[in-house]
Amino acid sequence: MSSAINAVIAILEKYPEEPLPAALVAVGIAVVSKFAIGFLCALYRYLLRPSLDLTKFGKYAVVTGATDGIGRAYAVALSKRGMSLILISRTEARLKAVADEIDSSSAKTRYIVCDYSNFDGAARRRVMEGLDGLDIGILINNVGVSYRYPMYYHELSDTEVGDIVGMNVNSTVHMTKMIIDGMASRRRGTIVNVSSGSAGHTMPLLAEYGAAKMFVERFSSSLDAEYRGRGVRVQCQIPFYVATKLAKLRKSLTVPTADEYARMGVRWLGYGGVVQPYWLHGFQGWVMSCLPSFILERGVMSMHDGIRRRGIKKDAKLAAGGGKKAE
Ligand SMILES: NC(=O)c1ccc[n+]([C@@H]2O[C@H](COP(=O)([O-])OP(=O)(O)OC[C@H]3O[C@@H](n4cnc5c(N)ncnc54)[C@H](OP(=O)(O)O)[C@@H]3O)[C@@H](O)[C@H]2O)c1
């Protein structure tokens, strides 16, 4: 970048009597260099950078929200990369099924039952006992919940308001606190906190979810700067839509399956930064960052309003038929 700035200064000095054309050329060079450097960095990260030997971080990987979606897919991908697993979720039967699927002997895979919507002192102690003395090299803070569908903030129930912070923020900060000390004392380890594309922009009708995920993003980048010198990398991954129960979407070009997402995600482990491992999500993020915020806000509001109306209709239909509300 400094060579681009030097080139700009040189042009301006060479043509002092024609400042406007010289300035335009200079700005053009600066813009093209910025894009070119960004493009080359992205090419390297997505295609050429080697994935790390994950076992060097430690024996165990802990995955929260590990019985479905991205968490389950991460657990499977990590086991294929030689990690022993500790799966955490709230439903024991589903934990057992995933543990059995990953490791039929169940010798390497353990699980801990925990409901993160009530992660109080007693629940945290139970998790700590389950993790005590283990050489944990990787923590994937994946568990999280969004709105049932986009809605105005006053339409959320008190439980939903509490759960969004509890599941996305409290789970992340407390799990990190439990594990990062051991990683720092061994001087090896890596933590991935799963945020969301909703974090980076103003999110009408998903206000609390977007803000909670923004917290996750800033918490991760600050911790990474804090612990990098102690051998621990903290990375924030930002998925856009992934075809899971939470997203209620089918797979498409821009919506990978959880397995596709996790396969790409593990290649980024150990590097730190705020990243989008699925390259089309990276491209979407770049396009969104180029749009003026007033256009983006209006577009998001109108898209979310459409989804809200469909959600309300579905709730009404289910209520009329005696069914339960859309989840
Ligand atoms: N899918 C997307 O499009 C998308 C986009 C951006 C960000 N994300 C983020 O990615 C992460 C994973 O999302 P996902 O789509 O994979 O979700 P998902 O398919 O709904 O899976 C959620 C997982 O969390 C567990 N879980 C739910 N409530 C829990 C609770 N109270 N206590 C403990 N575990 C609980 C579930 O286990 P049980 O039900 O078995 O208990 C399941 O294993 C979340 O942080 C989400 O915000 C997802």
mmCIF file of N, CA and C in Angstrom, residues 201-260:
data_model
loop_
_atom_site.group_PDB
_atom_site.id
_atom_site.type_symbol
_atom_site.label_atom_id
_atom_site.label_comp_id
_atom_site.label_asym_id
_atom_site.label_seq_id
_atom_site.Cartn_x
_atom_site.Cartn_y
_atom_site.Cartn_z
ATOM 1 N N HIS A 201 -24.170 -4.876 9.786
ATOM 2 C CA HIS A 201 -24.990 -3.802 9.225
ATOM 3 C C HIS A 201 -26.173 -3.513 10.132
ATOM 4 N N THR A 202 -26.816 -2.383 9.876
ATOM 5 C CA THR A 202 -28.054 -2.067 10.593
ATOM 6 C C THR A 202 -29.100 -3.115 10.208
ATOM 7 N N MET A 203 -29.748 -3.718 11.205
ATOM 8 C CA MET A 203 -30.619 -4.879 10.950
ATOM 9 C C MET A 203 -32.046 -4.651 11.420
ATOM 10 N N PRO A 204 -32.826 -3.823 10.712
ATOM 11 C CA PRO A 204 -34.205 -3.639 11.144
ATOM 12 C C PRO A 204 -34.949 -4.968 11.185
ATOM 13 N N LEU A 205 -35.747 -5.155 12.223
ATOM 14 C CA LEU A 205 -36.565 -6.350 12.484
ATOM 15 C C LEU A 205 -35.754 -7.569 12.939
ATOM 16 N N LEU A 206 -34.435 -7.398 13.066
ATOM 17 C CA LEU A 206 -33.604 -8.424 13.730
ATOM 18 C C LEU A 206 -32.635 -7.694 14.657
ATOM 19 N N ALA A 207 -33.112 -6.597 15.269
ATOM 20 C CA ALA A 207 -32.205 -5.674 15.960
ATOM 21 C C ALA A 207 -31.370 -6.359 17.045
ATOM 22 N N GLU A 208 -32.017 -7.147 17.903
ATOM 23 C CA GLU A 208 -31.266 -7.713 19.034
ATOM 24 C C GLU A 208 -30.297 -8.797 18.560
ATOM 25 N N TYR A 209 -30.724 -9.596 17.580
ATOM 26 C CA TYR A 209 -29.842 -10.651 17.063
ATOM 27 C C TYR A 209 -28.597 -10.025 16.423
ATOM 28 N N GLY A 210 -28.798 -9.013 15.562
ATOM 29 C CA GLY A 210 -27.667 -8.350 14.903
ATOM 30 C C GLY A 210 -26.713 -7.746 15.927
ATOM 31 N N ALA A 211 -27.289 -7.123 16.962
ATOM 32 C CA ALA A 211 -26.440 -6.473 17.976
ATOM 33 C C ALA A 211 -25.681 -7.514 18.794
ATOM 34 N N ALA A 212 -26.352 -8.631 19.124
ATOM 35 C CA ALA A 212 -25.676 -9.690 19.895
ATOM 36 C C ALA A 212 -24.506 -10.254 19.085
ATOM 37 N N LYS A 213 -24.714 -10.452 17.776
ATOM 38 C CA LYS A 213 -23.647 -11.004 16.943
ATOM 39 C C LYS A 213 -22.523 -9.984 16.726
ATOM 40 N N MET A 214 -22.876 -8.678 16.744
ATOM 41 C CA MET A 214 -21.841 -7.639 16.663
ATOM 42 C C MET A 214 -20.953 -7.699 17.910
ATOM 43 N N PHE A 215 -21.579 -7.954 19.060
ATOM 44 C CA PHE A 215 -20.816 -8.125 20.298
ATOM 45 C C PHE A 215 -19.805 -9.265 20.119
ATOM 46 N N VAL A 216 -20.298 -10.383 19.560
ATOM 47 C CA VAL A 216 -19.435 -11.561 19.376
ATOM 48 C C VAL A 216 -18.227 -11.193 18.498
ATOM 49 N N GLU A 217 -18.510 -10.399 17.465
ATOM 50 C CA GLU A 217 -17.436 -10.027 16.535
ATOM 51 C C GLU A 217 -16.362 -9.182 17.237
ATOM 52 N N ARG A 218 -16.792 -8.132 17.940
ATOM 53 C CA ARG A 218 -15.817 -7.243 18.569
ATOM 54 C C ARG A 218 -15.085 -7.944 19.709
ATOM 55 N N PHE A 219 -15.815 -8.779 20.471
ATOM 56 C CA PHE A 219 -15.210 -9.551 21.551
ATOM 57 C C PHE A 219 -14.083 -10.426 20.975
ATOM 58 N N SER A 220 -14.355 -11.072 19.833
ATOM 59 C CA SER A 220 -13.377 -11.980 19.232
ATOM 60 C C SER A 220 -12.135 -11.226 18.765
ATOM 61 N N SER A 221 -12.327 -10.115 18.044
ATOM 62 C CA SER A 221 -11.146 -9.439 17.491
ATOM 63 C C SER A 221 -10.296 -8.843 18.605
ATOM 64 N N SER A 222 -10.947 -8.366 19.674
ATOM 65 C CA SER A 222 -10.175 -7.806 20.789
ATOM 66 C C SER A 222 -9.408 -8.909 21.514
ATOM 67 N N LEU A 223 -10.083 -10.052 21.750
ATOM 68 C CA LEU A 223 -9.379 -11.154 22.423
ATOM 69 C C LEU A 223 -8.216 -11.657 21.581
ATOM 70 N N ASP A 224 -8.412 -11.672 20.259
ATOM 71 C CA ASP A 224 -7.328 -12.148 19.386
ATOM 72 C C ASP A 224 -6.089 -11.264 19.562
ATOM 73 N N ALA A 225 -6.316 -9.944 19.597
ATOM 74 C CA ALA A 225 -5.181 -9.037 19.785
ATOM 75 C C ALA A 225 -4.551 -9.239 21.169
ATOM 76 N N GLU A 226 -5.408 -9.574 22.148
ATOM 77 C CA GLU A 226 -4.946 -9.720 23.530
ATOM 78 C C GLU A 226 -4.124 -11.002 23.727
ATOM 79 N N TYR A 227 -4.539 -12.105 23.099
ATOM 80 C CA TYR A 227 -3.946 -13.420 23.392
ATOM 81 C C TYR A 227 -3.002 -13.953 22.317
ATOM 82 N N ARG A 228 -2.907 -13.245 21.186
ATOM 83 C CA ARG A 228 -2.046 -13.732 20.103
ATOM 84 C C ARG A 228 -0.618 -13.968 20.611
ATOM 85 N N GLY A 229 -0.127 -13.025 21.418
ATOM 86 C CA GLY A 229 1.227 -13.133 21.949
ATOM 87 C C GLY A 229 1.368 -14.266 22.957
ATOM 88 N N ARG A 230 0.251 -14.837 23.395
ATOM 89 C CA ARG A 230 0.295 -15.965 24.333
ATOM 90 C C ARG A 230 -0.053 -17.282 23.654
ATOM 91 N N GLY A 231 0.024 -17.288 22.338
ATOM 92 C CA GLY A 231 -0.139 -18.542 21.593
ATOM 93 C C GLY A 231 -1.579 -18.941 21.304
ATOM 94 N N VAL A 232 -2.554 -18.054 21.591
ATOM 95 C CA VAL A 232 -3.964 -18.406 21.355
ATOM 96 C C VAL A 232 -4.541 -17.473 20.299
ATOM 97 N N ARG A 233 -5.164 -18.044 19.259
ATOM 98 C CA ARG A 233 -5.820 -17.239 18.233
ATOM 99 C C ARG A 233 -7.332 -17.315 18.428
ATOM 100 N N VAL A 234 -7.981 -16.177 18.332
ATOM 101 C CA VAL A 234 -9.444 -16.130 18.460
ATOM 102 C C VAL A 234 -9.993 -15.594 17.143
ATOM 103 N N GLN A 235 -10.824 -16.391 16.508
ATOM 104 C CA GLN A 235 -11.341 -16.015 15.181
ATOM 105 C C GLN A 235 -12.865 -15.851 15.253
ATOM 106 N N CYS A 236 -13.368 -14.885 14.529
ATOM 107 C CA CYS A 236 -14.820 -14.742 14.416
ATOM 108 C C CYS A 236 -15.210 -15.152 12.996
ATOM 109 N N GLN A 237 -16.091 -16.133 12.874
ATOM 110 C CA GLN A 237 -16.566 -16.531 11.546
ATOM 111 C C GLN A 237 -17.948 -15.929 11.328
ATOM 112 N N ILE A 238 -18.149 -15.404 10.111
ATOM 113 C CA ILE A 238 -19.400 -14.722 9.794
ATOM 114 C C ILE A 238 -20.118 -15.442 8.658
ATOM 115 N N PRO A 239 -20.987 -16.412 8.995
ATOM 116 C CA PRO A 239 -21.778 -17.001 7.910
ATOM 117 C C PRO A 239 -22.898 -16.061 7.486
ATOM 118 N N PHE A 240 -23.233 -16.074 6.201
ATOM 119 C CA PHE A 240 -24.534 -15.545 5.786
ATOM 120 C C PHE A 240 -25.474 -16.749 5.899
ATOM 121 N N TYR A 241 -26.449 -16.906 4.996
ATOM 122 C CA TYR A 241 -27.363 -18.032 5.181
ATOM 123 C C TYR A 241 -26.685 -19.381 4.949
ATOM 124 N N VAL A 242 -26.974 -20.332 5.852
ATOM 125 C CA VAL A 242 -26.552 -21.729 5.724
ATOM 126 C C VAL A 242 -27.832 -22.557 5.880
ATOM 127 N N ALA A 243 -27.969 -23.623 5.081
ATOM 128 C CA ALA A 243 -29.230 -24.386 5.080
ATOM 129 C C ALA A 243 -29.365 -25.237 6.349
ATOM 130 N N THR A 244 -29.899 -24.634 7.411
ATOM 131 C CA THR A 244 -30.106 -25.340 8.680
ATOM 132 C C THR A 244 -31.522 -25.050 9.176
ATOM 133 N N LYS A 245 -31.845 -25.674 10.312
ATOM 134 C CA LYS A 245 -33.160 -25.449 10.922
ATOM 135 C C LYS A 245 -33.353 -23.978 11.282
ATOM 136 N N LEU A 246 -32.262 -23.352 11.756
ATOM 137 C CA LEU A 246 -32.349 -21.945 12.165
ATOM 138 C C LEU A 246 -32.706 -21.048 10.974
ATOM 139 N N ALA A 247 -32.057 -21.297 9.832
ATOM 140 C CA ALA A 247 -32.281 -20.428 8.668
ATOM 141 C C ALA A 247 -33.579 -20.767 7.939
ATOM 142 N N LYS A 248 -34.047 -22.006 8.076
ATOM 143 C CA LYS A 248 -35.265 -22.479 7.382
ATOM 144 C C LYS A 248 -35.168 -22.227 5.877
ATOM 145 N N LEU A 249 -33.982 -22.501 5.308
ATOM 146 C CA LEU A 249 -33.789 -22.322 3.862
ATOM 147 C C LEU A 249 -33.201 -23.584 3.266
ATOM 148 N N ARG A 250 -33.500 -23.799 1.970
ATOM 149 C CA ARG A 250 -32.892 -24.932 1.283
ATOM 150 C C ARG A 250 -31.544 -24.517 0.719
ATOM 151 N N LYS A 251 -30.728 -25.522 0.411
ATOM 152 C CA LYS A 251 -29.418 -25.255 -0.187
ATOM 153 C C LYS A 251 -29.564 -24.557 -1.549
ATOM 154 N N SER A 252 -28.698 -23.599 -1.806
ATOM 155 C CA SER A 252 -28.607 -22.980 -3.135
ATOM 156 C C SER A 252 -27.163 -22.512 -3.288
ATOM 157 N N LEU A 253 -26.896 -21.773 -4.370
ATOM 158 C CA LEU A 253 -25.505 -21.358 -4.586
ATOM 159 C C LEU A 253 -24.974 -20.523 -3.411
ATOM 160 N N THR A 254 -25.787 -19.589 -2.940
ATOM 161 C CA THR A 254 -25.313 -18.725 -1.839
ATOM 162 C C THR A 254 -25.674 -19.291 -0.461
ATOM 163 N N VAL A 255 -26.413 -20.400 -0.426
ATOM 164 C CA VAL A 255 -26.790 -21.021 0.860
ATOM 165 C C VAL A 255 -26.199 -22.428 0.892
ATOM 166 N N PRO A 256 -24.987 -22.581 1.454
ATOM 167 C CA PRO A 256 -24.375 -23.914 1.482
ATOM 168 C C PRO A 256 -25.057 -24.806 2.514
ATOM 169 N N THR A 257 -24.872 -26.117 2.409
ATOM 170 C CA THR A 257 -25.303 -26.993 3.496
ATOM 171 C C THR A 257 -24.338 -26.764 4.663
ATOM 172 N N ALA A 258 -24.754 -27.217 5.847
ATOM 173 C CA ALA A 258 -23.879 -27.062 7.030
ATOM 174 C C ALA A 258 -22.563 -27.810 6.805
ATOM 175 N N ASP A 259 -22.637 -28.989 6.157
ATOM 176 C CA ASP A 259 -21.403 -29.761 5.915
ATOM 177 C C ASP A 259 -20.454 -28.990 4.985
ATOM 178 N N GLU A 260 -21.021 -28.390 3.939
ATOM 179 C CA GLU A 260 -20.165 -27.612 3.019
ATOM 180 C C GLU A 260 -19.531 -26.440 3.760
#
